[in-house]
Amino acid sequence: QVQLVESGGGLVQAGGSLSLSCAASGRAFSSLDMAWFRQAPGKEREFVAAIMRSGGGTYYADSVKGRFTISRDNAKNTVSLQMNSLKPGDTAVYYCAAHGRVWRTVVGRTRYDYDYWGQGTQVTVSS
């Protein structure tokens, strides 16, 4: 079992920046593919970014490409999401997700590709 704990959400003005962090425990972190999803009120949970366990390949939703950066620190068992040039449309609860399906060689972009979830952290961007 993997436990994920997010931190770093908050309120920021449009154009500002926030950094989210997710601490993982319970399994070798280097064996996990990690991702961030978000869910706005009344909307489906959507993929934001992912980073692979091997080589650390990164993938982004088109809506955040060029503004958000996902990274991981295997020594600290953490994954981070640096969010710049934030827009009101980025307002949502952000969730850290992980899976340890070592047979997968392609990035997961749906919620069904991930087995473990954090409790979520609120990000609010004011106009």
mmCIF file of N, CA and C in Angstrom:
data_model
loop_
_atom_site.group_PDB
_atom_site.id
_atom_site.type_symbol
_atom_site.label_atom_id
_atom_site.label_comp_id
_atom_site.label_asym_id
_atom_site.label_seq_id
_atom_site.Cartn_x
_atom_site.Cartn_y
_atom_site.Cartn_z
ATOM 1 N N GLN A 1 0.840 -1.188 0.000
ATOM 2 C CA GLN A 1 0.000 0.000 0.000
ATOM 3 C C GLN A 1 0.881 1.245 0.000
ATOM 4 N N VAL A 2 0.439 2.251 -0.697
ATOM 5 C CA VAL A 2 1.179 3.500 -0.811
ATOM 6 C C VAL A 2 0.356 4.621 -0.205
ATOM 7 N N GLN A 3 0.985 5.429 0.615
ATOM 8 C CA GLN A 3 0.325 6.608 1.182
ATOM 9 C C GLN A 3 0.906 7.862 0.516
ATOM 10 N N LEU A 4 0.003 8.773 0.152
ATOM 11 C CA LEU A 4 0.401 10.013 -0.509
ATOM 12 C C LEU A 4 -0.178 11.190 0.265
ATOM 13 N N VAL A 5 0.663 12.171 0.545
ATOM 14 C CA VAL A 5 0.229 13.358 1.280
ATOM 15 C C VAL A 5 0.667 14.599 0.531
ATOM 16 N N GLU A 6 -0.326 15.395 0.096
ATOM 17 C CA GLU A 6 -0.031 16.631 -0.630
ATOM 18 C C GLU A 6 0.099 17.806 0.320
ATOM 19 N N SER A 7 0.820 18.813 -0.138
ATOM 20 C CA SER A 7 0.918 20.072 0.593
ATOM 21 C C SER A 7 1.210 21.179 -0.408
ATOM 22 N N GLY A 8 0.952 22.422 0.016
ATOM 23 C CA GLY A 8 1.361 23.562 -0.784
ATOM 24 C C GLY A 8 0.260 24.315 -1.492
ATOM 25 N N GLY A 9 -0.979 23.887 -1.371
ATOM 26 C CA GLY A 9 -2.045 24.624 -2.025
ATOM 27 C C GLY A 9 -2.298 25.959 -1.345
ATOM 28 N N GLY A 10 -3.203 26.745 -1.932
ATOM 29 C CA GLY A 10 -3.540 28.031 -1.337
ATOM 30 C C GLY A 10 -4.223 28.949 -2.317
ATOM 31 N N LEU A 11 -4.249 30.226 -1.958
ATOM 32 C CA LEU A 11 -4.891 31.267 -2.758
ATOM 33 C C LEU A 11 -3.818 32.145 -3.389
ATOM 34 N N VAL A 12 -3.951 32.393 -4.683
ATOM 35 C CA VAL A 12 -2.979 33.220 -5.396
ATOM 36 C C VAL A 12 -3.711 34.034 -6.447
ATOM 37 N N GLN A 13 -3.162 35.185 -6.784
ATOM 38 C CA GLN A 13 -3.751 36.005 -7.832
ATOM 39 C C GLN A 13 -3.344 35.481 -9.206
ATOM 40 N N ALA A 14 -4.161 35.774 -10.179
ATOM 41 C CA ALA A 14 -3.848 35.382 -11.551
ATOM 42 C C ALA A 14 -2.474 35.927 -11.944
ATOM 43 N N GLY A 15 -1.719 35.067 -12.610
ATOM 44 C CA GLY A 15 -0.358 35.428 -12.984
ATOM 45 C C GLY A 15 0.687 35.007 -11.975
ATOM 46 N N GLY A 16 0.242 34.599 -10.801
ATOM 47 C CA GLY A 16 1.157 34.194 -9.744
ATOM 48 C C GLY A 16 1.596 32.748 -9.869
ATOM 49 N N SER A 17 2.322 32.295 -8.850
ATOM 50 C CA SER A 17 2.888 30.947 -8.844
ATOM 51 C C SER A 17 2.592 30.238 -7.535
ATOM 52 N N LEU A 18 2.511 28.925 -7.615
ATOM 53 C CA LEU A 18 2.398 28.056 -6.444
ATOM 54 C C LEU A 18 3.188 26.795 -6.717
ATOM 55 N N SER A 19 3.664 26.177 -5.639
ATOM 56 C CA SER A 19 4.346 24.902 -5.766
ATOM 57 C C SER A 19 3.654 23.889 -4.868
ATOM 58 N N LEU A 20 3.289 22.759 -5.443
ATOM 59 C CA LEU A 20 2.689 21.659 -4.695
ATOM 60 C C LEU A 20 3.728 20.572 -4.496
ATOM 61 N N SER A 21 3.607 19.872 -3.384
ATOM 62 C CA SER A 21 4.492 18.758 -3.096
ATOM 63 C C SER A 21 3.679 17.565 -2.636
ATOM 64 N N CYS A 22 4.173 16.383 -2.923
ATOM 65 C CA CYS A 22 3.504 15.148 -2.527
ATOM 66 C C CYS A 22 4.559 14.198 -1.971
ATOM 67 N N ALA A 23 4.363 13.780 -0.734
ATOM 68 C CA ALA A 23 5.277 12.843 -0.089
ATOM 69 C C ALA A 23 4.685 11.441 -0.134
ATOM 70 N N ALA A 24 5.464 10.486 -0.586
ATOM 71 C CA ALA A 24 5.000 9.108 -0.723
ATOM 72 C C ALA A 24 5.698 8.204 0.284
ATOM 73 N N SER A 25 4.960 7.192 0.742
ATOM 74 C CA SER A 25 5.540 6.197 1.635
ATOM 75 C C SER A 25 4.851 4.866 1.414
ATOM 76 N N GLY A 26 5.495 3.787 1.841
ATOM 77 C CA GLY A 26 4.879 2.473 1.790
ATOM 78 C C GLY A 26 5.385 1.560 0.697
ATOM 79 N N ARG A 27 6.145 2.123 -0.231
ATOM 80 C CA ARG A 27 6.674 1.308 -1.327
ATOM 81 C C ARG A 27 7.867 2.055 -1.904
ATOM 82 N N ALA A 28 8.768 1.302 -2.520
ATOM 83 C CA ALA A 28 9.929 1.937 -3.136
ATOM 84 C C ALA A 28 9.487 3.006 -4.120
ATOM 85 N N PHE A 29 9.828 4.255 -3.827
ATOM 86 C CA PHE A 29 9.343 5.377 -4.626
ATOM 87 C C PHE A 29 9.804 5.284 -6.066
ATOM 88 N N SER A 30 11.001 4.781 -6.266
ATOM 89 C CA SER A 30 11.550 4.708 -7.622
ATOM 90 C C SER A 30 10.788 3.728 -8.519
ATOM 91 N N SER A 31 9.918 2.907 -7.915
ATOM 92 C CA SER A 31 9.134 1.950 -8.703
ATOM 93 C C SER A 31 7.766 2.500 -9.102
ATOM 94 N N LEU A 32 7.478 3.738 -8.709
ATOM 95 C CA LEU A 32 6.161 4.331 -8.931
ATOM 96 C C LEU A 32 6.183 5.362 -10.050
ATOM 97 N N ASP A 33 5.173 5.275 -10.935
ATOM 98 C CA ASP A 33 4.871 6.386 -11.828
ATOM 99 C C ASP A 33 3.990 7.352 -11.034
ATOM 100 N N MET A 34 4.280 8.635 -11.147
ATOM 101 C CA MET A 34 3.575 9.637 -10.360
ATOM 102 C C MET A 34 2.861 10.631 -11.261
ATOM 103 N N ALA A 35 1.776 11.199 -10.746
ATOM 104 C CA ALA A 35 1.016 12.146 -11.561
ATOM 105 C C ALA A 35 0.281 13.121 -10.661
ATOM 106 N N TRP A 36 -0.150 14.216 -11.272
ATOM 107 C CA TRP A 36 -1.054 15.175 -10.656
ATOM 108 C C TRP A 36 -2.321 15.245 -11.508
ATOM 109 N N PHE A 37 -3.440 15.232 -10.814
ATOM 110 C CA PHE A 37 -4.742 15.445 -11.423
ATOM 111 C C PHE A 37 -5.394 16.624 -10.710
ATOM 112 N N ARG A 38 -6.468 17.144 -11.291
ATOM 113 C CA ARG A 38 -7.225 18.193 -10.615
ATOM 114 C C ARG A 38 -8.707 18.023 -10.907
ATOM 115 N N GLN A 39 -9.497 18.544 -9.981
ATOM 116 C CA GLN A 39 -10.941 18.458 -10.135
ATOM 117 C C GLN A 39 -11.571 19.757 -9.662
ATOM 118 N N ALA A 40 -12.229 20.427 -10.591
ATOM 119 C CA ALA A 40 -12.960 21.652 -10.286
ATOM 120 C C ALA A 40 -14.402 21.282 -9.945
ATOM 121 N N PRO A 41 -15.114 22.138 -9.221
ATOM 122 C CA PRO A 41 -16.500 21.832 -8.846
ATOM 123 C C PRO A 41 -17.355 21.533 -10.073
ATOM 124 N N GLY A 42 -18.070 20.430 -10.023
ATOM 125 C CA GLY A 42 -18.976 20.062 -11.099
ATOM 126 C C GLY A 42 -18.313 19.474 -12.328
ATOM 127 N N LYS A 43 -16.998 19.252 -12.247
ATOM 128 C CA LYS A 43 -16.272 18.723 -13.401
ATOM 129 C C LYS A 43 -15.612 17.398 -13.057
ATOM 130 N N GLU A 44 -15.246 16.667 -14.119
ATOM 131 C CA GLU A 44 -14.540 15.415 -13.947
ATOM 132 C C GLU A 44 -13.099 15.672 -13.502
ATOM 133 N N ARG A 45 -12.531 14.691 -12.829
ATOM 134 C CA ARG A 45 -11.122 14.777 -12.477
ATOM 135 C C ARG A 45 -10.292 14.667 -13.765
ATOM 136 N N GLU A 46 -9.366 15.585 -13.949
ATOM 137 C CA GLU A 46 -8.612 15.623 -15.193
ATOM 138 C C GLU A 46 -7.104 15.542 -14.951
ATOM 139 N N PHE A 47 -6.451 14.957 -15.910
ATOM 140 C CA PHE A 47 -4.997 14.799 -15.896
ATOM 141 C C PHE A 47 -4.322 16.161 -16.027
ATOM 142 N N VAL A 48 -3.265 16.353 -15.237
ATOM 143 C CA VAL A 48 -2.481 17.578 -15.318
ATOM 144 C C VAL A 48 -1.068 17.275 -15.811
ATOM 145 N N ALA A 49 -0.382 16.369 -15.116
ATOM 146 C CA ALA A 49 1.009 16.071 -15.472
ATOM 147 C C ALA A 49 1.402 14.724 -14.877
ATOM 148 N N ALA A 50 2.400 14.091 -15.499
ATOM 149 C CA ALA A 50 2.903 12.821 -14.995
ATOM 150 C C ALA A 50 4.402 12.752 -15.196
ATOM 151 N N ILE A 51 5.036 11.936 -14.349
ATOM 152 C CA ILE A 51 6.461 11.694 -14.462
ATOM 153 C C ILE A 51 6.699 10.210 -14.251
ATOM 154 N N MET A 52 7.438 9.601 -15.175
ATOM 155 C CA MET A 52 7.651 8.166 -15.154
ATOM 156 C C MET A 52 8.709 7.781 -14.140
ATOM 157 N N ARG A 53 8.641 6.501 -13.719
ATOM 158 C CA ARG A 53 9.567 6.018 -12.715
ATOM 159 C C ARG A 53 10.975 5.865 -13.276
ATOM 160 N N SER A 54 11.061 5.470 -14.526
ATOM 161 C CA SER A 54 12.374 5.202 -15.111
ATOM 162 C C SER A 54 12.738 6.325 -16.054
ATOM 163 N N GLY A 55 13.820 6.973 -15.781
ATOM 164 C CA GLY A 55 14.253 8.048 -16.657
ATOM 165 C C GLY A 55 13.550 9.359 -16.396
ATOM 166 N N GLY A 56 12.440 9.310 -15.652
ATOM 167 C CA GLY A 56 11.758 10.537 -15.299
ATOM 168 C C GLY A 56 11.142 11.285 -16.458
ATOM 169 N N GLY A 57 10.698 10.581 -17.531
ATOM 170 C CA GLY A 57 10.024 11.259 -18.629
ATOM 171 C C GLY A 57 8.794 11.984 -18.128
ATOM 172 N N THR A 58 8.545 13.200 -18.637
ATOM 173 C CA THR A 58 7.444 14.020 -18.169
ATOM 174 C C THR A 58 6.416 14.266 -19.262
ATOM 175 N N TYR A 59 5.162 14.397 -18.832
ATOM 176 C CA TYR A 59 4.044 14.577 -19.755
ATOM 177 C C TYR A 59 3.073 15.565 -19.147
ATOM 178 N N TYR A 60 2.438 16.381 -20.009
ATOM 179 C CA TYR A 60 1.559 17.440 -19.536
ATOM 180 C C TYR A 60 0.277 17.500 -20.345
ATOM 181 N N ALA A 61 -0.779 17.941 -19.681
ATOM 182 C CA ALA A 61 -1.993 18.301 -20.410
ATOM 183 C C ALA A 61 -1.704 19.555 -21.221
ATOM 184 N N ASP A 62 -2.361 19.678 -22.355
ATOM 185 C CA ASP A 62 -2.128 20.840 -23.217
ATOM 186 C C ASP A 62 -2.431 22.146 -22.486
ATOM 187 N N SER A 63 -3.398 22.106 -21.584
ATOM 188 C CA SER A 63 -3.835 23.322 -20.893
ATOM 189 C C SER A 63 -2.782 23.879 -19.942
ATOM 190 N N VAL A 64 -1.797 23.065 -19.555
ATOM 191 C CA VAL A 64 -0.787 23.540 -18.598
ATOM 192 C C VAL A 64 0.619 23.520 -19.169
ATOM 193 N N LYS A 65 0.769 22.992 -20.371
ATOM 194 C CA LYS A 65 2.092 22.879 -20.981
ATOM 195 C C LYS A 65 2.736 24.264 -21.099
ATOM 196 N N GLY A 66 3.985 24.352 -20.667
ATOM 197 C CA GLY A 66 4.703 25.621 -20.703
ATOM 198 C C GLY A 66 4.525 26.461 -19.456
ATOM 199 N N ARG A 67 3.563 26.091 -18.605
ATOM 200 C CA ARG A 67 3.324 26.851 -17.370
ATOM 201 C C ARG A 67 3.629 26.024 -16.130
ATOM 202 N N PHE A 68 3.368 24.723 -16.197
ATOM 203 C CA PHE A 68 3.573 23.826 -15.053
ATOM 204 C C PHE A 68 4.781 22.931 -15.307
ATOM 205 N N THR A 69 5.476 22.568 -14.222
ATOM 206 C CA THR A 69 6.605 21.655 -14.305
ATOM 207 C C THR A 69 6.499 20.606 -13.207
ATOM 208 N N ILE A 70 6.512 19.342 -13.613
ATOM 209 C CA ILE A 70 6.505 18.251 -12.644
ATOM 210 C C ILE A 70 7.924 17.727 -12.485
ATOM 211 N N SER A 71 8.276 17.372 -11.256
ATOM 212 C CA SER A 71 9.605 16.834 -10.988
ATOM 213 C C SER A 71 9.512 15.852 -9.825
ATOM 214 N N ARG A 72 10.530 15.029 -9.690
ATOM 215 C CA ARG A 72 10.551 14.073 -8.593
ATOM 216 C C ARG A 72 11.941 14.017 -7.982
ATOM 217 N N ASP A 73 11.965 13.699 -6.689
ATOM 218 C CA ASP A 73 13.211 13.521 -5.954
ATOM 219 C C ASP A 73 13.148 12.135 -5.334
ATOM 220 N N ASN A 74 13.807 11.176 -5.973
ATOM 221 C CA ASN A 74 13.733 9.795 -5.494
ATOM 222 C C ASN A 74 14.422 9.608 -4.140
ATOM 223 N N ALA A 75 15.343 10.491 -3.799
ATOM 224 C CA ALA A 75 16.011 10.392 -2.498
ATOM 225 C C ALA A 75 15.096 10.840 -1.368
ATOM 226 N N LYS A 76 14.178 11.765 -1.682
ATOM 227 C CA LYS A 76 13.269 12.294 -0.661
ATOM 228 C C LYS A 76 11.864 11.732 -0.775
ATOM 229 N N ASN A 77 11.641 10.853 -1.770
ATOM 230 C CA ASN A 77 10.316 10.249 -1.971
ATOM 231 C C ASN A 77 9.233 11.304 -2.187
ATOM 232 N N THR A 78 9.554 12.294 -2.978
ATOM 233 C CA THR A 78 8.592 13.356 -3.224
ATOM 234 C C THR A 78 8.447 13.648 -4.718
ATOM 235 N N VAL A 79 7.269 14.130 -5.068
ATOM 236 C CA VAL A 79 7.012 14.645 -6.403
ATOM 237 C C VAL A 79 6.440 16.047 -6.230
ATOM 238 N N SER A 80 6.839 16.949 -7.108
ATOM 239 C CA SER A 80 6.437 18.339 -6.991
ATOM 240 C C SER A 80 5.783 18.818 -8.283
ATOM 241 N N LEU A 81 4.967 19.849 -8.141
ATOM 242 C CA LEU A 81 4.352 20.496 -9.290
ATOM 243 C C LEU A 81 4.538 21.998 -9.121
ATOM 244 N N GLN A 82 5.393 22.578 -9.944
ATOM 245 C CA GLN A 82 5.593 24.026 -9.943
ATOM 246 C C GLN A 82 4.618 24.621 -10.943
ATOM 247 N N MET A 83 3.786 25.537 -10.455
ATOM 248 C CA MET A 83 2.741 26.128 -11.291
ATOM 249 C C MET A 83 2.997 27.623 -11.433
ATOM 250 N N ASN A 84 3.238 28.056 -12.651
ATOM 251 C CA ASN A 84 3.492 29.459 -12.938
ATOM 252 C C ASN A 84 2.399 30.019 -13.838
ATOM 253 N N SER A 85 2.327 31.328 -13.909
ATOM 254 C CA SER A 85 1.348 32.013 -14.773
ATOM 255 C C SER A 85 -0.055 31.435 -14.542
ATOM 256 N N LEU A 86 -0.423 31.339 -13.304
ATOM 257 C CA LEU A 86 -1.707 30.717 -12.964
ATOM 258 C C LEU A 86 -2.877 31.550 -13.458
ATOM 259 N N LYS A 87 -3.944 30.827 -13.836
ATOM 260 C CA LYS A 87 -5.156 31.439 -14.357
ATOM 261 C C LYS A 87 -6.333 31.043 -13.474
ATOM 262 N N PRO A 88 -7.401 31.822 -13.479
ATOM 263 C CA PRO A 88 -8.581 31.413 -12.704
ATOM 264 C C PRO A 88 -9.078 30.017 -13.081
ATOM 265 N N GLY A 89 -8.916 29.629 -14.323
ATOM 266 C CA GLY A 89 -9.318 28.305 -14.772
ATOM 267 C C GLY A 89 -8.513 27.170 -14.168
ATOM 268 N N ASP A 90 -7.405 27.492 -13.495
ATOM 269 C CA ASP A 90 -6.610 26.469 -12.812
ATOM 270 C C ASP A 90 -7.158 26.152 -11.422
ATOM 271 N N THR A 91 -8.164 26.901 -10.991
ATOM 272 C CA THR A 91 -8.751 26.671 -9.673
ATOM 273 C C THR A 91 -9.354 25.276 -9.606
ATOM 274 N N ALA A 92 -8.941 24.507 -8.608
ATOM 275 C CA ALA A 92 -9.401 23.128 -8.458
ATOM 276 C C ALA A 92 -8.771 22.525 -7.206
ATOM 277 N N VAL A 93 -9.250 21.346 -6.851
ATOM 278 C CA VAL A 93 -8.534 20.524 -5.883
ATOM 279 C C VAL A 93 -7.530 19.686 -6.667
ATOM 280 N N TYR A 94 -6.291 19.731 -6.259
ATOM 281 C CA TYR A 94 -5.214 19.016 -6.945
ATOM 282 C C TYR A 94 -4.875 17.749 -6.160
ATOM 283 N N TYR A 95 -4.800 16.642 -6.899
ATOM 284 C CA TYR A 95 -4.548 15.343 -6.295
ATOM 285 C C TYR A 95 -3.240 14.752 -6.824
ATOM 286 N N CYS A 96 -2.473 14.199 -5.922
ATOM 287 C CA CYS A 96 -1.301 13.419 -6.273
ATOM 288 C C CYS A 96 -1.746 11.969 -6.478
ATOM 289 N N ALA A 97 -1.193 11.308 -7.484
ATOM 290 C CA ALA A 97 -1.570 9.930 -7.783
ATOM 291 C C ALA A 97 -0.324 9.110 -8.104
ATOM 292 N N ALA A 98 -0.444 7.799 -7.895
ATOM 293 C CA ALA A 98 0.692 6.915 -8.156
ATOM 294 C C ALA A 98 0.202 5.540 -8.598
ATOM 295 N N HIS A 99 1.031 4.883 -9.361
ATOM 296 C CA HIS A 99 0.805 3.453 -9.621
ATOM 297 C C HIS A 99 2.142 2.746 -9.717
ATOM 298 N N GLY A 100 2.114 1.466 -9.376
ATOM 299 C CA GLY A 100 3.332 0.669 -9.410
ATOM 300 C C GLY A 100 3.225 -0.478 -10.396
ATOM 301 N N ARG A 101 2.462 -0.268 -11.459
ATOM 302 C CA ARG A 101 2.257 -1.308 -12.478
ATOM 303 C C ARG A 101 3.493 -1.347 -13.366
ATOM 304 N N VAL A 102 4.466 -2.096 -12.954
ATOM 305 C CA VAL A 102 5.778 -2.043 -13.587
ATOM 306 C C VAL A 102 5.766 -2.541 -15.029
ATOM 307 N N TRP A 103 4.695 -3.254 -15.443
ATOM 308 C CA TRP A 103 4.625 -3.737 -16.804
ATOM 309 C C TRP A 103 4.200 -2.652 -17.789
ATOM 310 N N ARG A 104 3.695 -1.522 -17.263
ATOM 311 C CA ARG A 104 3.259 -0.441 -18.145
ATOM 312 C C ARG A 104 4.475 0.349 -18.625
ATOM 313 N N THR A 105 4.512 0.615 -19.914
ATOM 314 C CA THR A 105 5.614 1.383 -20.472
ATOM 315 C C THR A 105 5.142 2.692 -21.084
ATOM 316 N N VAL A 106 3.833 2.949 -20.989
ATOM 317 C CA VAL A 106 3.314 4.215 -21.503
ATOM 318 C C VAL A 106 2.731 5.003 -20.336
ATOM 319 N N VAL A 107 2.699 6.298 -20.474
ATOM 320 C CA VAL A 107 2.220 7.145 -19.393
ATOM 321 C C VAL A 107 0.715 7.004 -19.234
ATOM 322 N N GLY A 108 0.255 7.028 -17.995
ATOM 323 C CA GLY A 108 -1.167 7.003 -17.731
ATOM 324 C C GLY A 108 -1.732 8.402 -17.682
ATOM 325 N N ARG A 109 -2.858 8.611 -18.385
ATOM 326 C CA ARG A 109 -3.456 9.935 -18.441
ATOM 327 C C ARG A 109 -4.891 9.960 -17.932
ATOM 328 N N THR A 110 -5.352 8.841 -17.419
ATOM 329 C CA THR A 110 -6.701 8.800 -16.864
ATOM 330 C C THR A 110 -6.637 8.371 -15.405
ATOM 331 N N ARG A 111 -7.703 8.664 -14.678
ATOM 332 C CA ARG A 111 -7.722 8.328 -13.259
ATOM 333 C C ARG A 111 -7.668 6.824 -13.046
ATOM 334 N N TYR A 112 -8.099 6.070 -14.044
ATOM 335 C CA TYR A 112 -8.126 4.613 -13.916
ATOM 336 C C TYR A 112 -6.743 3.992 -14.068
ATOM 337 N N ASP A 113 -5.778 4.772 -14.476
ATOM 338 C CA ASP A 113 -4.407 4.283 -14.613
ATOM 339 C C ASP A 113 -3.649 4.324 -13.291
ATOM 340 N N TYR A 114 -4.260 4.881 -12.253
ATOM 341 C CA TYR A 114 -3.559 5.082 -10.988
ATOM 342 C C TYR A 114 -4.307 4.395 -9.853
ATOM 343 N N ASP A 115 -3.535 3.821 -8.950
ATOM 344 C CA ASP A 115 -4.093 3.012 -7.866
ATOM 345 C C ASP A 115 -4.107 3.725 -6.523
ATOM 346 N N TYR A 116 -3.267 4.711 -6.364
ATOM 347 C CA TYR A 116 -3.115 5.374 -5.072
ATOM 348 C C TYR A 116 -3.329 6.878 -5.239
ATOM 349 N N TRP A 117 -4.020 7.460 -4.249
ATOM 350 C CA TRP A 117 -4.379 8.870 -4.334
ATOM 351 C C TRP A 117 -4.146 9.558 -3.001
ATOM 352 N N GLY A 118 -3.754 10.827 -3.090
ATOM 353 C CA GLY A 118 -3.698 11.651 -1.900
ATOM 354 C C GLY A 118 -5.069 12.222 -1.590
ATOM 355 N N GLN A 119 -5.136 12.999 -0.526
ATOM 356 C CA GLN A 119 -6.406 13.549 -0.068
ATOM 357 C C GLN A 119 -6.789 14.823 -0.824
ATOM 358 N N GLY A 120 -5.846 15.397 -1.545
ATOM 359 C CA GLY A 120 -6.123 16.591 -2.324
ATOM 360 C C GLY A 120 -5.751 17.868 -1.592
ATOM 361 N N THR A 121 -5.398 18.887 -2.365
ATOM 362 C CA THR A 121 -5.094 20.197 -1.802
ATOM 363 C C THR A 121 -5.725 21.265 -2.705
ATOM 364 N N GLN A 122 -6.357 22.246 -2.081
ATOM 365 C CA GLN A 122 -7.100 23.258 -2.829
ATOM 366 C C GLN A 122 -6.156 24.321 -3.384
ATOM 367 N N VAL A 123 -6.348 24.618 -4.659
ATOM 368 C CA VAL A 123 -5.668 25.740 -5.308
ATOM 369 C C VAL A 123 -6.740 26.685 -5.834
ATOM 370 N N THR A 124 -6.680 27.935 -5.410
ATOM 371 C CA THR A 124 -7.646 28.937 -5.840
ATOM 372 C C THR A 124 -6.893 30.109 -6.468
ATOM 373 N N VAL A 125 -7.268 30.435 -7.708
ATOM 374 C CA VAL A 125 -6.633 31.531 -8.420
ATOM 375 C C VAL A 125 -7.671 32.628 -8.620
ATOM 376 N N SER A 126 -7.424 33.788 -8.050
ATOM 377 C CA SER A 126 -8.372 34.892 -8.158
ATOM 378 C C SER A 126 -8.020 35.788 -9.337
ATOM 379 N N SER A 127 -9.053 36.376 -9.931
ATOM 380 C CA SER A 127 -8.841 37.223 -11.113
ATOM 381 C C SER A 127 -8.579 38.663 -10.708
#
